[in-house]
Coordinates of C-alpha atoms in Angstrom, one line a residue:
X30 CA -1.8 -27.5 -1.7
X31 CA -1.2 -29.5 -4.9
X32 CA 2.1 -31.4 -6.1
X33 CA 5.4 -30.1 -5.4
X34 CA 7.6 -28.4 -8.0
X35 CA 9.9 -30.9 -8.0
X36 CA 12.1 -33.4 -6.5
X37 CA 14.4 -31.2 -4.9
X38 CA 11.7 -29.4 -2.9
X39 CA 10.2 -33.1 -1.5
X40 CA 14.1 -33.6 -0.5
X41 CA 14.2 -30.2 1.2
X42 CA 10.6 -30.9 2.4
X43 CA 11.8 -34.5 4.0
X44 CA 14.7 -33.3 6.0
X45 CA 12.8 -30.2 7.3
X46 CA 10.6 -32.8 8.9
X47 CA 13.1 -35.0 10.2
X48 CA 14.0 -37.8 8.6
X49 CA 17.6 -38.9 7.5
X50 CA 19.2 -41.0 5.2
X51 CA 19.0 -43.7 7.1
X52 CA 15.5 -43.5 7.8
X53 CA 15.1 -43.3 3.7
X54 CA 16.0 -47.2 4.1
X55 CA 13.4 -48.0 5.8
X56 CA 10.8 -47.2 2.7
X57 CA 13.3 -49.3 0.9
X58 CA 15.7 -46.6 -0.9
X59 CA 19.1 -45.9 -0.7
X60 CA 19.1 -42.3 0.2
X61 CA 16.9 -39.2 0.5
X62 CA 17.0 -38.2 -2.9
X63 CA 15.6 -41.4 -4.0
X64 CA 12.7 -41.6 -1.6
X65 CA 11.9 -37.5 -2.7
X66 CA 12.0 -38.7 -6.3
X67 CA 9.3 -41.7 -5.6
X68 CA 7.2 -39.2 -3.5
X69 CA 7.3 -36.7 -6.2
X70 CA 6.3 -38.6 -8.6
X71 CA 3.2 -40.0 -6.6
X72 CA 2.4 -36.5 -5.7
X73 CA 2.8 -35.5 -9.7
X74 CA 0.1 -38.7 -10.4
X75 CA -2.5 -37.6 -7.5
X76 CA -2.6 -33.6 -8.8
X77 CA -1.9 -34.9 -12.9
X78 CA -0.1 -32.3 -12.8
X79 CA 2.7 -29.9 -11.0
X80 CA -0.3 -27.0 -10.4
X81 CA 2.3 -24.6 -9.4
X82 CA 0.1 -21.1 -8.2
X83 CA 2.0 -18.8 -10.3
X84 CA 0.5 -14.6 -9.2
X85 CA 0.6 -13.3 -13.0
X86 CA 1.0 -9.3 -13.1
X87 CA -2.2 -7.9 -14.3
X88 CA -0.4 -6.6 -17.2
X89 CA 0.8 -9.9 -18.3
X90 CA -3.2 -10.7 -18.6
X91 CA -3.7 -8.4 -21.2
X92 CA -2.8 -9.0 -24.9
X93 CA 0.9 -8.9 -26.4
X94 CA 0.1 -6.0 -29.0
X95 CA -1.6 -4.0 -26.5
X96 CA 1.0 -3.9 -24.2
X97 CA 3.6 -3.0 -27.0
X98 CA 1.7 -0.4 -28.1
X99 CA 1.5 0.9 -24.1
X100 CA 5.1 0.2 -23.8
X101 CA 6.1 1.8 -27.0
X102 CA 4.0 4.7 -26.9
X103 CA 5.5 5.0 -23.2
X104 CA 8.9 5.2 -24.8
X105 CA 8.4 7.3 -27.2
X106 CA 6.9 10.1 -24.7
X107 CA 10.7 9.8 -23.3
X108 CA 11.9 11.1 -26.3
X109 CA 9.8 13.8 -27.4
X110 CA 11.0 16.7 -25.3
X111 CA 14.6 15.9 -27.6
X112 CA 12.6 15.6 -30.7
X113 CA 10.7 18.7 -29.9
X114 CA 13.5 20.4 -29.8
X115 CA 14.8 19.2 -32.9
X116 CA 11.8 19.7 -35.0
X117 CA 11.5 23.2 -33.7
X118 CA 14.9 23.8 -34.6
X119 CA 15.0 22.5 -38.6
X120 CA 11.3 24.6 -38.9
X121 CA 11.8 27.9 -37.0
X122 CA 15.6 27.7 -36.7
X123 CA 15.9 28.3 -32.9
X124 CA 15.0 25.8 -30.2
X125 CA 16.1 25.7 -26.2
X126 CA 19.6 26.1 -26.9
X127 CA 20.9 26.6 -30.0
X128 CA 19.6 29.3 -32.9
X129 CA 21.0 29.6 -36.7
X130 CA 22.0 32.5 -36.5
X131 CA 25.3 32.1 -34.3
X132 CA 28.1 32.7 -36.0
X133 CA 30.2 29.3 -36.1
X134 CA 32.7 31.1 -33.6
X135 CA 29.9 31.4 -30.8
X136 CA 28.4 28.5 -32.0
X137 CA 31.6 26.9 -31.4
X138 CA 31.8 27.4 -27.8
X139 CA 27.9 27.3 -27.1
X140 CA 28.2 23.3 -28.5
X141 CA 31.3 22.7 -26.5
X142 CA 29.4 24.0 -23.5
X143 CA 26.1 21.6 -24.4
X144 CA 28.7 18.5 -25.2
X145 CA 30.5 19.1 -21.8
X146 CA 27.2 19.2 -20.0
X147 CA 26.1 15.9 -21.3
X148 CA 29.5 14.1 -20.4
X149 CA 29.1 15.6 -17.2
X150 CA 26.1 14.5 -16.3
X151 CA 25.5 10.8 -18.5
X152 CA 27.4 8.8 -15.5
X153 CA 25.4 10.1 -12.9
X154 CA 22.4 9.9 -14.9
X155 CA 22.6 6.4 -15.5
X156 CA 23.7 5.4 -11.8
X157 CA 20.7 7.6 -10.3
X158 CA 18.0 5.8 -13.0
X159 CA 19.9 2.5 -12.2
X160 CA 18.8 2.3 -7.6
X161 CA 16.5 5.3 -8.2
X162 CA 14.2 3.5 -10.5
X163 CA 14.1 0.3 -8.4
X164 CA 12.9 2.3 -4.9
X165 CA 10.2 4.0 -7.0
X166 CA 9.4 0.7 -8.5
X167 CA 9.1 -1.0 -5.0
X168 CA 7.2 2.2 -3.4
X169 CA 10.4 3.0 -1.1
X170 CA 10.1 6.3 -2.3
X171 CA 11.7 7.5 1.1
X172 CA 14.8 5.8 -0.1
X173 CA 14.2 7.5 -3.6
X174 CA 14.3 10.6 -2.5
X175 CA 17.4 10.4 -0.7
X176 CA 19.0 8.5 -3.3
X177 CA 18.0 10.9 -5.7
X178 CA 19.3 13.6 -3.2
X179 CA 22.9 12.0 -2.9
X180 CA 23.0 11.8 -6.4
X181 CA 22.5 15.3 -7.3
X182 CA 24.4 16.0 -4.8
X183 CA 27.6 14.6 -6.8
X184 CA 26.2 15.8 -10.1
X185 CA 26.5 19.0 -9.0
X186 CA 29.9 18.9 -7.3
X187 CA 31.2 16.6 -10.3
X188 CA 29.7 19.3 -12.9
X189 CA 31.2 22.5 -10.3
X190 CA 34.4 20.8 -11.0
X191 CA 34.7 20.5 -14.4
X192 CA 33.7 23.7 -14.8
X193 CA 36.2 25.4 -12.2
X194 CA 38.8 23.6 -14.0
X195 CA 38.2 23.7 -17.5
X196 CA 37.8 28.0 -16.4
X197 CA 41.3 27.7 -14.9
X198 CA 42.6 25.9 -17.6
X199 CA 41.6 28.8 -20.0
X200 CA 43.2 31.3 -17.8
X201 CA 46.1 29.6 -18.1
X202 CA 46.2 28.8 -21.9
X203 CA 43.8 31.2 -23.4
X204 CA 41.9 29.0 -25.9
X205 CA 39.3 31.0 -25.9
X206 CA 38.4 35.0 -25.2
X207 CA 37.3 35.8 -22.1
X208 CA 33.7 36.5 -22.9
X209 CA 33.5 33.2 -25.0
X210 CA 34.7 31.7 -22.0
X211 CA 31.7 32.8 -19.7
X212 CA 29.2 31.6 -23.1
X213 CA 30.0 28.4 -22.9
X214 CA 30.6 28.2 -19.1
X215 CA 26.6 29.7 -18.9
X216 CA 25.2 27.1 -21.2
X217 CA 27.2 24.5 -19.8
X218 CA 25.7 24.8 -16.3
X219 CA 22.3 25.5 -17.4
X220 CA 22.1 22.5 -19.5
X221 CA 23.9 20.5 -16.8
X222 CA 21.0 21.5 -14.4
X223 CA 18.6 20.6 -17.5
X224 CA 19.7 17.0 -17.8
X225 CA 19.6 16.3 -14.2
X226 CA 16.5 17.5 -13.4
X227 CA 14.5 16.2 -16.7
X228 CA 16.2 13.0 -15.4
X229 CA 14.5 13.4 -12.0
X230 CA 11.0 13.5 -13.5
X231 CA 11.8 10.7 -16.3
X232 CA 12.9 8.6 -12.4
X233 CA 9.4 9.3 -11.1
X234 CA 7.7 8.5 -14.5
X235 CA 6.1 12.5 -15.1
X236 CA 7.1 12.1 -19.0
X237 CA 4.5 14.1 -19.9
X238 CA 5.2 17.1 -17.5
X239 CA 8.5 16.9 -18.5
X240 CA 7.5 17.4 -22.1
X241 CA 4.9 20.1 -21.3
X242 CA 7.5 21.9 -19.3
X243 CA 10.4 21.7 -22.3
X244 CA 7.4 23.0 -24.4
X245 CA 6.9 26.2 -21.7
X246 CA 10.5 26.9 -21.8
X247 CA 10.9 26.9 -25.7
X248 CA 7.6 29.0 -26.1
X249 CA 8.9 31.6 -23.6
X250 CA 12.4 31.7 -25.5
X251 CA 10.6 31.9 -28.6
X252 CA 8.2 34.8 -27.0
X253 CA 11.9 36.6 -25.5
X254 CA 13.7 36.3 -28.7
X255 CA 10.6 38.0 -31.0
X256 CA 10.7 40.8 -28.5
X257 CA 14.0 41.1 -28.7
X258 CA 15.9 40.2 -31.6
X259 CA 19.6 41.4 -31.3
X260 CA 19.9 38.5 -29.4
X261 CA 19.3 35.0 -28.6
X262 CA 21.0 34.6 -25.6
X263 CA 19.1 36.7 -23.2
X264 CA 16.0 34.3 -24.6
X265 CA 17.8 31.1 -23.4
X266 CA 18.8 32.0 -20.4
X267 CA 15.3 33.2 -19.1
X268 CA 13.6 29.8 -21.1
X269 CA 16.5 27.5 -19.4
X270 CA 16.0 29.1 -16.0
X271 CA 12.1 28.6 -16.2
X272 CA 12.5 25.0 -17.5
X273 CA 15.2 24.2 -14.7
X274 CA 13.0 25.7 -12.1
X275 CA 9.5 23.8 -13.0
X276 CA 11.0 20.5 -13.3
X277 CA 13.0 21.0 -10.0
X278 CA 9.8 22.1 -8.2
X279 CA 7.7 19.4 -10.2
X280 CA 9.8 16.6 -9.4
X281 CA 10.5 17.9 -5.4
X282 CA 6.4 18.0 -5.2
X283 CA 5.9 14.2 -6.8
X284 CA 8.7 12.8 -4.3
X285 CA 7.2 14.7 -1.3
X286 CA 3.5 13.5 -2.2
X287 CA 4.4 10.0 -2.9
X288 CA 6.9 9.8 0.5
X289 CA 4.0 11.2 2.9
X290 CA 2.2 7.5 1.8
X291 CA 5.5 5.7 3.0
X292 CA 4.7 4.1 6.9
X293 CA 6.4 6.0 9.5
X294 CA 8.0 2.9 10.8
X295 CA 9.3 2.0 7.3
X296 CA 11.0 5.7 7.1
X297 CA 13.6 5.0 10.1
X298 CA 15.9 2.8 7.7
X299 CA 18.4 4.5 6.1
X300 CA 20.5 4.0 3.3
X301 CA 24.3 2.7 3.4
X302 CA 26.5 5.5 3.4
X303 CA 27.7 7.4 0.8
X304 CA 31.1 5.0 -0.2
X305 CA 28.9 2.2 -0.6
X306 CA 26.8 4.0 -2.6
X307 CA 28.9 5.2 -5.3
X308 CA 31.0 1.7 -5.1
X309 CA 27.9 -0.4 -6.4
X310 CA 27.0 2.4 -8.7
X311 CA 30.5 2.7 -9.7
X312 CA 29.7 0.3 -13.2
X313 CA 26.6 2.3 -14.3
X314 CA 28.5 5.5 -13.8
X315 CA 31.0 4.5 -16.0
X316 CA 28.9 2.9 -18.4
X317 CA 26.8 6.0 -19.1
X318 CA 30.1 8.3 -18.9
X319 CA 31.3 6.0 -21.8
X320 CA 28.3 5.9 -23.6
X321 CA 28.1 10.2 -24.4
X322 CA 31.0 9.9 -25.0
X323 CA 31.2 7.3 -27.6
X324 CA 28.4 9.4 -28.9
X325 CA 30.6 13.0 -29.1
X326 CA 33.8 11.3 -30.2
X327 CA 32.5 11.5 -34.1
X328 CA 31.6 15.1 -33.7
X329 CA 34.9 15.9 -32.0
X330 CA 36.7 14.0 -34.8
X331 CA 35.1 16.0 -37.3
X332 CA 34.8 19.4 -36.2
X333 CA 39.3 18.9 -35.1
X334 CA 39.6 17.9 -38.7
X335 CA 40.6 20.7 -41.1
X336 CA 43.6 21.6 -43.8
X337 CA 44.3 24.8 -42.7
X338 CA 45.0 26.1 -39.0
X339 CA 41.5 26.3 -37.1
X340 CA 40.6 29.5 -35.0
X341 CA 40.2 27.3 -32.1
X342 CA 41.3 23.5 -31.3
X343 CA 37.8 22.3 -32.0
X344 CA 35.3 24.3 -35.0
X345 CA 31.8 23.4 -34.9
X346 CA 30.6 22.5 -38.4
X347 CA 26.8 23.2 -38.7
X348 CA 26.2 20.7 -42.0
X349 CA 27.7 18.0 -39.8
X350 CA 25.4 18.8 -36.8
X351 CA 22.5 18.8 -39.1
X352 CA 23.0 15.3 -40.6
X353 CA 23.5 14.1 -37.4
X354 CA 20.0 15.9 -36.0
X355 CA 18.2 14.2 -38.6
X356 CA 19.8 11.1 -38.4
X357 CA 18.2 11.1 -34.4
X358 CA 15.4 10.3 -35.8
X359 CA 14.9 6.5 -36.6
X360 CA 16.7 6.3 -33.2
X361 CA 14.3 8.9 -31.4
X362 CA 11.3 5.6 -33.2
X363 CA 13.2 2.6 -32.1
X364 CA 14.1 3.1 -28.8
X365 CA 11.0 2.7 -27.4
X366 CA 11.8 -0.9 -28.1
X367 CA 14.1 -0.6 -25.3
X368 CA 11.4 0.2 -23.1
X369 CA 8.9 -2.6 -24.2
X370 CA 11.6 -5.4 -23.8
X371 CA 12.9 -4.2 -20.3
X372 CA 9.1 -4.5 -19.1
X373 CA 8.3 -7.6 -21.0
X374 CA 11.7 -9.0 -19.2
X375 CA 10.3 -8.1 -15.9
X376 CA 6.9 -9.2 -16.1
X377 CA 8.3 -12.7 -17.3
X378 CA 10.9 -13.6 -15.1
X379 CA 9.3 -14.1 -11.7
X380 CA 6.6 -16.6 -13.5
X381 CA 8.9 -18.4 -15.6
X382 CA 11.1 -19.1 -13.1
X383 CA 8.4 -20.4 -10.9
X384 CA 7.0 -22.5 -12.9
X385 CA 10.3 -23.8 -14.2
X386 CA 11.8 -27.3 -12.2
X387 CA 15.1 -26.5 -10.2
X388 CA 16.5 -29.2 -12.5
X389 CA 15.6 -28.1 -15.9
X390 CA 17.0 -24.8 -15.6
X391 CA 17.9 -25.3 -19.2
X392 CA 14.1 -25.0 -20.2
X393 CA 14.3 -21.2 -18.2
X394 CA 17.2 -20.1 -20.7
X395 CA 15.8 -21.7 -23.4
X396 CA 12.6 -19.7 -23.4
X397 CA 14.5 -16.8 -22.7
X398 CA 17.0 -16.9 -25.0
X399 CA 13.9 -17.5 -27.6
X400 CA 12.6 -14.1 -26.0
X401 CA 15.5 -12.5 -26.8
X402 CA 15.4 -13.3 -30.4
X403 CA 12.3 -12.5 -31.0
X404 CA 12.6 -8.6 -29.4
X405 CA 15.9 -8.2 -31.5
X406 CA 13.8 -9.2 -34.6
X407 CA 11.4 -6.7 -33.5
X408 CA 13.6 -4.1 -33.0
X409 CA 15.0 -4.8 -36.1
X410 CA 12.0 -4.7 -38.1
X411 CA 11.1 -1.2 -36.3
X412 CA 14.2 0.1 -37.0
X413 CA 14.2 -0.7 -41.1
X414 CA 11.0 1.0 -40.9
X415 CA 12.2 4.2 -38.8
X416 CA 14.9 4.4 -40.8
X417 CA 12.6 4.3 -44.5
X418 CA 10.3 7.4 -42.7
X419 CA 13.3 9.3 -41.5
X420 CA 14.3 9.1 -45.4
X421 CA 11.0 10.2 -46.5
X422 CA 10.8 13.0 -43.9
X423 CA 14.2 14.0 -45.5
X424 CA 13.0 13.6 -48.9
X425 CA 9.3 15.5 -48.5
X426 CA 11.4 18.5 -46.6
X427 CA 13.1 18.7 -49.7
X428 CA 9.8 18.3 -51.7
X429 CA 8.4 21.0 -50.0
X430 CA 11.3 23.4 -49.4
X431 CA 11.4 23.3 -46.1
X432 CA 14.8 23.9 -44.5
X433 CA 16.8 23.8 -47.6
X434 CA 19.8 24.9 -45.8
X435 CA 19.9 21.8 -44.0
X436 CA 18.2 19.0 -46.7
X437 CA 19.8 20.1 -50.0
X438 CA 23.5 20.1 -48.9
X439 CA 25.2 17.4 -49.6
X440 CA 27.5 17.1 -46.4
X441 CA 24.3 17.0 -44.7
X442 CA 22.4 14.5 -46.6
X443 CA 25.6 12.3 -46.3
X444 CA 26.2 12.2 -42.6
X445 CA 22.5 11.8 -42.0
X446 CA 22.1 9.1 -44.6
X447 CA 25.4 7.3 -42.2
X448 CA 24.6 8.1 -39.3
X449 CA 21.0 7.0 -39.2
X450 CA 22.1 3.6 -40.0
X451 CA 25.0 4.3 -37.3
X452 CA 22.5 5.2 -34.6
X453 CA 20.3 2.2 -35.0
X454 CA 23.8 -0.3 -34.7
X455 CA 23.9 1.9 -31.3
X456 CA 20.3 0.9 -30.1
X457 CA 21.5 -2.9 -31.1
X458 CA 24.3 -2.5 -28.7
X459 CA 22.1 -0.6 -26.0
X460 CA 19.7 -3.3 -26.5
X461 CA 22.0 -6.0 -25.2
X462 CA 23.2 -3.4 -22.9
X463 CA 20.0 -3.4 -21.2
X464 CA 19.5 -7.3 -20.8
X465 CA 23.0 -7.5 -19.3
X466 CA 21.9 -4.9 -17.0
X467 CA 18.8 -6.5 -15.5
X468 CA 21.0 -9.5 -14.4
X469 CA 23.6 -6.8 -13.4
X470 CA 26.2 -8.2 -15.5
X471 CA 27.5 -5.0 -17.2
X472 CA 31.2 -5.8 -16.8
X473 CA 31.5 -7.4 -20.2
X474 CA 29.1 -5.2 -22.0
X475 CA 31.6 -2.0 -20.5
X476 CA 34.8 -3.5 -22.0
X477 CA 33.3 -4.1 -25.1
X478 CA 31.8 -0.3 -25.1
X479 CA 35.7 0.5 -24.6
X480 CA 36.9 -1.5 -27.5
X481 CA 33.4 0.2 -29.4
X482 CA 34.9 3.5 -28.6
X483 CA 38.4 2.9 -29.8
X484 CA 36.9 1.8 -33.2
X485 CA 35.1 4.8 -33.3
X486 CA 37.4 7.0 -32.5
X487 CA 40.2 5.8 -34.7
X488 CA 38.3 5.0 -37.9
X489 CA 36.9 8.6 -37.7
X490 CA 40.3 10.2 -36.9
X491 CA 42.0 8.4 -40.1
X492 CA 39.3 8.9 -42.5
X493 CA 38.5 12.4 -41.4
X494 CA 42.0 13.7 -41.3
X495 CA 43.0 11.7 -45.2
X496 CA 39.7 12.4 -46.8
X497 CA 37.2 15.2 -45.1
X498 CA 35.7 16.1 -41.9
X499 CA 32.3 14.5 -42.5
X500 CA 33.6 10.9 -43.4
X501 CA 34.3 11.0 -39.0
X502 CA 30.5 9.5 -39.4
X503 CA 31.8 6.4 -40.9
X504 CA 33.9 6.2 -37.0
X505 CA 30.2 5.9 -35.0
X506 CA 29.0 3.3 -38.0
X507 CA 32.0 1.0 -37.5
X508 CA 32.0 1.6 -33.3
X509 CA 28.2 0.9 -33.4
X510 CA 28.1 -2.2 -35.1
X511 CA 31.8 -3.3 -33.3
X512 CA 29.4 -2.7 -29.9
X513 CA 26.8 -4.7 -31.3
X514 CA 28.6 -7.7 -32.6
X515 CA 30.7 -7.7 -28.9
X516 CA 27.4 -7.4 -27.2
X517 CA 25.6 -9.8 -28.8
X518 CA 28.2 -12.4 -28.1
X519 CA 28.3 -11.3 -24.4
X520 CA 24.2 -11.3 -24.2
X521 CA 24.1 -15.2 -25.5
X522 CA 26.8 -15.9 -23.2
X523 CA 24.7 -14.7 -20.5
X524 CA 21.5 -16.6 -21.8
X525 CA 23.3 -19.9 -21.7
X526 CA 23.6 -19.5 -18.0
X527 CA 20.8 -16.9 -17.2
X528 CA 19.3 -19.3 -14.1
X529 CA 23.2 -18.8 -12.1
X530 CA 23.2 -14.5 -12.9
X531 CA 19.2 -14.2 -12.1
X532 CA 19.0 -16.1 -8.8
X533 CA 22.4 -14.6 -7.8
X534 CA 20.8 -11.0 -8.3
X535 CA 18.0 -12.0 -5.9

């Protein structure tokens, strides 16, 4: 079967069949070791080479660009249904959720409502992609669905919770009016629903429904809203409801379809209960729990920050919310990167390692340490240019009068320009995130998120509270690169010893 991989495996070869140390004497060498080393390199001499029969992934075979354009184009799908939504918004001035024409008190409580569904739901989000993804991946898609099941399950009870309370709370201290109250409250768990569900279908890789069903539930909100224009909320509550109910029924018809392929006798396994469960998925819960909220602290910073006495704790202000809508968009273009590395890293590893010697496991972290480079620089490079067409979409809006309200303020134009530059730092720091993750190391990458997020926030406290409210921006700019820098530092610390976190993942 051709030459060994290397001297290790003759020496694990050699006692398998037998033979001691002492027996290595009688060849006329000291020890084991010594007699595997003369064998492998006879064995090296008779093949000419260590021909090592290394399965390649078909995708592997075909060429680099296409499979970053595949990969990219993959990961961009991911973020349409957000960008949709966006767009939608700056032209027509309504979208899923949200409308111009709130006043900034109901607009107030509808965003509190959205921001409390996303910090709700990010933990449990990430922790259901994190197994989920990996029993899809493996076609245990019995597993899958319970896993999905169990973690929906806590979403739910997680997102009841917060809600019970946060209504109890009010009742207690009246921060806001009754019928405010049961605003945000109905957003909040209609978006909460959203999020899970549209993370359900993202699990099972039905982008593209998920899209087309985002684009259903805007056109009927749209269709709602024309009929009836006194007001908007009637609209979003039918368009949510549809959009929750497709992707439910979508995503419980995938799992059932793909399951009935599972063998019978592979179906009687079960997963560990549910304490086991949520203690290994413990770090990714908290990981994506800190990373919304990392990404709402600015907001929260500015909209607290006023001279005079606000009507409520927290104002929304709409030219902050703008700036940062637009600057979502060299973000929404260069996290697909994301998506190309993580499948480039996984398509790599297995071959790499086999064809690597047990004793130059330098040569393993070597290459991928190189591989890591050259991805940042990529990312990097798509993110300059992201961030130049985001500047020219800003600019030919302005060009063209469209959305004037939006591109021609100066607020606006301010947090966008500082924020775009903010987000990308953040897909720096997710970057590394990610790479930490697929050797499940994201200890490290957690505390520096926490010292990330204590940059943010007080940077954008101070300078909010001595200059204005929309300097909070400059809070996420300093965070995001903070998270970066400690990232990055904690990535090459990995890559130095990437053989020891790999193999102790498998």
């Amino acid at each position: 079967g051709g030459a060994p991989l290397d001297s290790r495996a003759v020496a694990a070869l050699l006692e398998s069949r037998g033979l001691r140390q002492a027996d290595a004497a009688s060849y006329g060498h000291r020890d084991l070791f010594e007699l595997a080393d003369e064998v492998f390199a006879e064995a090296r001499k008779l093949a000419g080479s260590v021909p090592v029969k290394v399965k390649y992934p078909k995708e592997l075979r075909r060429p680099l660009f296409v499979r970053f354009i595949f990969n990219y184009l993959r990961g961009l799908l991911s973020s349409l249904p957000l960008a949709g939504q966006i767009l939608v918004f700056l032209a027509l001035g309504v979208s899923l959720w949200a409308w111009t024409g709130f006043s900034e008190r109901l607009a107030t409580v509808i965003t509190l409502g959205a921001l409390a569904s996303y910090l709700v739901t990010g933990g449990v989000i990430q922790a259901m992609s994190w197994r989920g993804a990996a029993y899809v991946g493996e076609g245990q898609h019995h597993f899958a669905r319970e896993y999905v099941g169990r973690m929906m399950r806590v979403g739910l009870i997680l997102a009841g919770g917060v809600g019970v309370v946060w209504f109890t709370v009010n009742l207690i201290i009246p921060v806001f009016e009754t019928e405010a109250m049961a605003i945000a409250l109905l957003y909040y768990g209609l978006l909460t629903l959203l999020w899970l569900n549209l993370s359900v279908l993202y699990l099972l890789e039905q982008r593209l429904a998920a899209l087309l069903i985002m684009l259903g539930g805007l056109g009927l909100v749209l269709l709602v809203f024309a009929a009836y224009r006194a007001s908007v909320i009637p609209a979003h509550t039918m368009g949510l409801i549809a959009t929750v109910t497709a992707m439910y029924f979508r995503g419980r018809r995938v799992m059932a379809e793909r399951e009935s392929g599972v063998p019978e006798s592979a179906r009687l396994a079960r997963l560990p209960r549910d304490s086991i469960l949520i203690f290994t998925a413990a770090p990714y819960f908290i990981y994506g729990t800190l990373y919304f909220i990392f990404v709402f602290i600015d907001r929260i910073n500015a909209w607290s920050a006023a001279k005079d006495p606000l009507p409520y704790l927290i104002w929304f202000r709409p030219p902050y919310e703008a700036g940062m809508d637009l600057a979502l968009i060299p973000l929404i273009l260069t996290a697909p990167v994301l998506e190309h590395t993580l499948r480039e890293f996984s398509l790599r590893m297995i071959p790499l390692q086999e064809l690597t010697a047990s004793a130059d496991f330098s040569s393993l972290n070597r290459k991928f340490r190189e591989f890591y480079v050259r991805q940042l620089t990529l990312g990097a490079a798509i993110g300059v240019a992201a961030l130049v067409f985001a500047e020219s979409v800003v600019f030919g809006m302005r060009l063209a009068g469209i959305g004037l309200e939006f591109v021609a303020n100066s607020t606006v134009l301010f947090v966008f320009h500082i924020g775009a530059v903010g987000y990308l730092l953040l897909v720096w720091g997710l970057f590394n995130g990610m790479v930490a993750q697929a050797v499940t190391q994201l200890g490290p990458v957690i505390r520096a998120l926490v010292i990330a997020f204590a940059v943010n926030l007080i940077v954008g406290y101070v300078l909010s509270r001595v200059l204005s409210y929309e300097y909070a921006v400059l809070g996420l700019l300093a965070g995001a690169l903070t998270f970066g820098v400690l990232s990055t530092r904690i990535v090459l610390n990995l890559l130095e010893s990437l053989d020891y976190y790999y193999f102790a993942t498998v």
